[in-house]
Amino acid sequence: MARPAEKARAMLNKWVKMREEGNATPSVRGARPKLASECEHLGDAEFYRTQINKEITGMIAKIQNPALGEHTIRDLNDEINRKFREKHHWNKRIFQLSNGTIDYNKRERSARIEEGDVQFLAVTNNGRKHGPTYRYFGAAKDLPGVKELLEQQQEKMRAMNRKKRGPHEIYKHVGVGYFGWRDEEDGVLLELEEDAFRNHKRNKQQKTDANGTGGPAVQVTEVDLDRLLEKDYLADVPSQEEMKQIILAEKKKALLARFSV
């Protein structure tokens, strides 16, 4: 026989598991509340959501029959959409009771996007807007006015897909002209560069003239490449052996100054 301590521990573990799954033993379920906010137990909310799913499944199977008549089909389609809105509220309530761990609305929205549900994507701007949308099922898609509406939604989706361009489509029209490699072909850029060079040279000459007439002193440093390349100019540069001797003499001088103190 199990000891009392083991029994108490087993009961505690069972109670903790039930609390994590959505409170303790659910209350007597009975009829489904009109407002999802009136439900206080996660298990009850899951049970009522399953009820609504069964009702929706039966109605969708029923609306497939085109012999029901236009008015009956429209009323039945309205009732299906009302059930979907009710399920949306129960999904939100389950999300609240589960502390954000169960999000049926997000799962259903992702499933519609993956399936390519045109009615959902066209109304919600390709899945960006959230919330229940009015949809047509079964024989309701063939009703007068509905077929034209669905065709408009199809065209809207095609237009949205055309606007969405991937990176390969963007870079397809990028050529050498985008990087400015053909800017010099027409000669316009070269003319502009020559004009800018002439203006710079003119301004430089004006500053030089101003120095000669008592204007502000402007120091212009120019490098004469021809003079740099002359052999006589480079004659004073010490060779590598001379540099070694100079460095050695400096080291000796530093050592003598250090130990002579």
C-alpha positions as MATLAB code, in Angstrom:
seq = 'MARPAEKARAMLNKWVKMREEGNATPSVRGARPKLASECEHLGDAEFYRTQINKEITGMIAKIQNPALGEHTIRDLNDEINRKFREKHHWNKRIFQLSNGTIDYNKRERSARIEEGDVQFLAVTNNGRKHGPTYRYFGAAKDLPGVKELLEQQQEKMRAMNRKKRGPHEIYKHVGVGYFGWRDEEDGVLLELEEDAFRNHKRNKQQKTDANGTGGPAVQVTEVDLDRLLEKDYLADVPSQEEMKQIILAEKKKALLARFSV';
ca = [
       0.000    0.000    0.000;
       1.089    3.516   -0.744;
       1.993    5.635    2.213;
      -0.041    8.756    3.038;
       2.829   11.006    1.961;
       2.954    9.360   -1.467;
      -0.810    9.696   -1.879;
      -0.661   13.378   -0.967;
       2.185   13.953   -3.412;
       0.302   12.174   -6.198;
      -2.821   14.274   -5.549;
      -0.725   17.457   -5.558;
       0.895   16.523   -8.874;
      -2.509   15.785  -10.378;
      -3.874   19.114   -9.188;
      -0.871   21.040  -10.573;
      -1.252   19.327  -13.945;
      -4.947   20.196  -14.089;
      -4.189   23.806  -13.173;
      -1.584   24.100  -15.932;
      -4.026   22.661  -18.477;
      -6.568   25.329  -17.631;
      -7.783   25.478  -14.035;
      -9.101   22.602  -11.983;
     -12.049   20.373  -12.836;
     -14.356   22.365  -15.174;
     -17.830   23.309  -14.086;
     -20.982   21.674  -15.427;
     -20.950   22.684  -19.090;
     -24.587   22.915  -20.023;
     -25.628   25.336  -22.754;
     -23.013   27.441  -24.517;
     -22.875   31.022  -23.200;
     -23.815   33.806  -25.598;
     -20.657   35.720  -24.685;
     -17.282   34.017  -24.639;
     -16.158   36.340  -21.850;
     -18.611   34.600  -19.488;
     -16.568   31.371  -19.648;
     -13.980   31.059  -16.881;
     -12.497   27.611  -17.586;
     -10.148   26.713  -20.410;
     -11.597   23.200  -20.711;
     -15.108   24.611  -21.179;
     -13.882   27.066  -23.835;
     -12.205   24.252  -25.753;
     -15.398   22.189  -25.538;
     -17.589   25.021  -26.867;
     -15.120   25.740  -29.696;
     -15.320   22.073  -30.730;
     -19.125   22.388  -30.760;
     -18.930   25.377  -33.097;
     -16.537   23.549  -35.426;
     -18.988   20.644  -35.713;
     -21.837   23.032  -36.478;
     -19.768   24.803  -39.160;
     -18.783   21.493  -40.748;
     -22.438   20.382  -40.973;
     -23.536   23.701  -42.498;
     -20.747   23.686  -45.098;
     -21.740   20.145  -46.111;
     -25.371   21.270  -46.400;
     -24.677   24.385  -48.503;
     -23.020   22.307  -51.234;
     -26.507   21.438  -52.565;
     -27.517   24.028  -55.220;
     -31.142   22.792  -55.138;
     -31.788   24.531  -51.794;
     -32.809   27.761  -53.466;
     -31.175   31.187  -53.532;
     -32.742   32.546  -50.325;
     -31.935   29.406  -48.331;
     -28.359   29.390  -49.585;
     -27.884   33.056  -48.694;
     -29.334   32.557  -45.205;
     -27.189   29.476  -44.673;
     -24.055   31.311  -45.860;
     -24.830   34.160  -43.457;
     -25.214   31.666  -40.610;
     -21.862   30.046  -41.444;
     -20.131   33.418  -41.308;
     -21.860   34.183  -38.019;
     -20.498   30.908  -36.613;
     -17.017   31.837  -37.794;
     -17.280   35.181  -35.994;
     -18.445   33.404  -32.847;
     -15.521   30.982  -33.104;
     -13.173   33.953  -33.488;
     -14.350   35.289  -30.099;
     -13.942   31.884  -28.487;
     -10.430   31.659  -29.904;
      -9.620   34.994  -28.278;
     -11.077   33.778  -24.963;
      -8.981   30.589  -25.127;
      -5.925   32.744  -25.772;
      -6.714   34.746  -22.622;
      -7.406   31.712  -20.428;
      -4.238   29.941  -21.584;
      -2.098   33.032  -20.846;
      -1.153   33.365  -24.506;
       0.011   29.796  -25.054;
      -2.877   28.728  -27.346;
      -3.583   31.050  -30.295;
      -6.114   29.429  -32.653;
      -6.694   32.678  -34.557;
      -3.039   32.851  -35.534;
      -3.009   29.199  -36.589;
      -6.121   29.594  -38.739;
      -4.799   32.794  -40.319;
      -1.502   31.098  -41.202;
      -3.354   28.107  -42.649;
      -5.456   30.341  -44.930;
      -2.364   32.169  -46.155;
      -0.600   28.877  -46.914;
      -3.687   27.519  -48.718;
      -3.917   30.715  -50.795;
      -7.527   31.493  -49.793;
      -8.312   34.280  -52.286;
     -11.358   35.542  -50.376;
      -9.360   35.907  -47.169;
      -6.216   37.367  -48.788;
      -8.065   39.905  -50.942;
     -10.147   41.284  -48.058;
      -7.305   41.340  -45.507;
      -4.724   42.870  -47.891;
      -2.778   39.659  -48.371;
      -3.229   38.606  -44.722;
      -1.967   41.854  -43.152;
      -5.280   42.817  -41.522;
      -6.629   40.613  -38.765;
     -10.163   39.691  -37.842;
     -13.050   37.621  -39.294;
     -13.945   38.164  -42.947;
     -17.142   37.425  -44.870;
     -16.676   34.435  -47.166;
     -18.806   32.405  -49.552;
     -19.079   28.617  -49.404;
     -20.361   25.873  -51.694;
     -23.315   26.846  -53.867;
     -23.167   30.433  -52.562;
     -20.203   31.052  -54.897;
     -22.515   30.598  -57.916;
     -25.168   33.081  -56.777;
     -25.878   36.180  -58.920;
     -23.382   38.919  -58.120;
     -21.135   36.632  -56.106;
     -19.277   35.249  -59.122;
     -18.454   38.796  -60.282;
     -17.252   39.674  -56.775;
     -14.989   36.616  -56.624;
     -13.580   37.456  -60.066;
     -12.764   40.975  -58.828;
     -10.998   39.485  -55.824;
      -9.030   37.186  -58.136;
      -7.960   40.175  -60.242;
      -7.030   42.108  -57.108;
      -4.825   39.229  -55.949;
      -3.138   39.036  -59.362;
      -2.444   42.783  -59.223;
      -1.027   42.471  -55.697;
       1.241   39.625  -56.820;
       2.469   41.702  -59.759;
       3.399   44.552  -57.425;
       5.427   42.242  -55.193;
       8.822   41.997  -56.851;
      11.583   39.831  -55.540;
      15.280   40.750  -55.421;
      15.976   38.885  -58.665;
      13.374   41.012  -60.478;
      14.742   44.249  -59.001;
      18.352   43.559  -60.000;
      17.307   42.309  -63.423;
      17.034   45.892  -64.748;
      20.240   47.148  -63.099;
      23.010   47.600  -65.653;
      26.296   49.412  -66.087;
      24.446   52.710  -66.401;
      23.196   52.384  -62.819;
      26.798   52.462  -61.546;
      27.745   55.455  -63.722;
      30.095   53.570  -66.026;
      28.595   55.187  -69.152;
      28.531   58.778  -67.956;
      31.487   59.756  -70.164;
      30.112   58.328  -73.397;
      28.133   61.439  -74.388;
      30.966   63.828  -73.479;
      28.823   65.985  -71.193;
      30.641   64.953  -68.023;
      34.024   65.611  -69.628;
      32.977   69.141  -70.607;
      31.780   69.833  -67.081;
      35.066   68.572  -65.654;
      37.043   70.827  -68.022;
      34.948   73.854  -67.032;
      35.470   73.100  -63.354;
      39.231   72.712  -63.915;
      39.432   76.038  -65.775;
      37.496   77.811  -63.004;
      39.790   76.320  -60.373;
      42.866   77.410  -62.317;
      41.454   80.927  -62.747;
      40.705   81.261  -59.021;
      44.175   80.009  -58.189;
      45.764   82.598  -60.513;
      43.678   85.372  -58.960;
      44.896   84.437  -55.481;
      48.500   84.429  -56.708;
      48.058   87.887  -58.241;
      46.504   89.138  -55.012;
      49.661   88.129  -53.122;
      51.777   90.237  -55.421;
      49.590   93.338  -54.995;
      49.614   93.341  -51.218;
      46.626   91.074  -50.740;
      46.372   88.374  -48.124;
      49.182   85.880  -48.143;
      48.187   82.612  -49.728;
      50.566   79.698  -49.504;
      50.415   77.547  -52.590;
      52.323   74.321  -52.340;
      53.109   72.686  -55.621;
      55.035   69.522  -56.211;
      57.366   69.580  -59.185;
      57.535   65.960  -60.268;
      60.327   66.675  -62.770;
      62.490   68.103  -59.986;
      61.800   65.117  -57.788;
      62.983   62.813  -60.516;
      66.214   64.721  -61.088;
      69.314   62.832  -59.978;
      70.987   65.903  -58.409;
      67.963   66.502  -56.156;
      68.111   62.949  -54.830;
      71.892   63.019  -54.328;
      71.625   64.294  -50.741;
      69.502   61.343  -49.650;
      71.683   59.023  -47.475;
      72.128   55.449  -48.565;
      71.154   52.420  -46.499;
      74.693   51.908  -45.204;
      74.943   55.553  -44.169;
      71.636   55.271  -42.313;
      72.944   52.218  -40.393;
      76.059   54.186  -39.355;
      73.986   57.171  -38.276;
      71.686   54.959  -36.164;
      74.672   53.171  -34.609;
      76.337   56.509  -33.715;
      73.097   57.728  -32.116;
      72.834   54.530  -30.014;
      76.464   54.919  -28.834;
      75.825   58.526  -27.905;
      72.732   57.551  -25.916;
      74.640   54.795  -24.039;
      77.506   57.130  -23.195;
      75.121   59.742  -21.934;
      73.345   57.092  -19.817;
      76.444   55.613  -18.081;
      78.459   58.769  -17.749;
      76.160   60.124  -15.041;
];
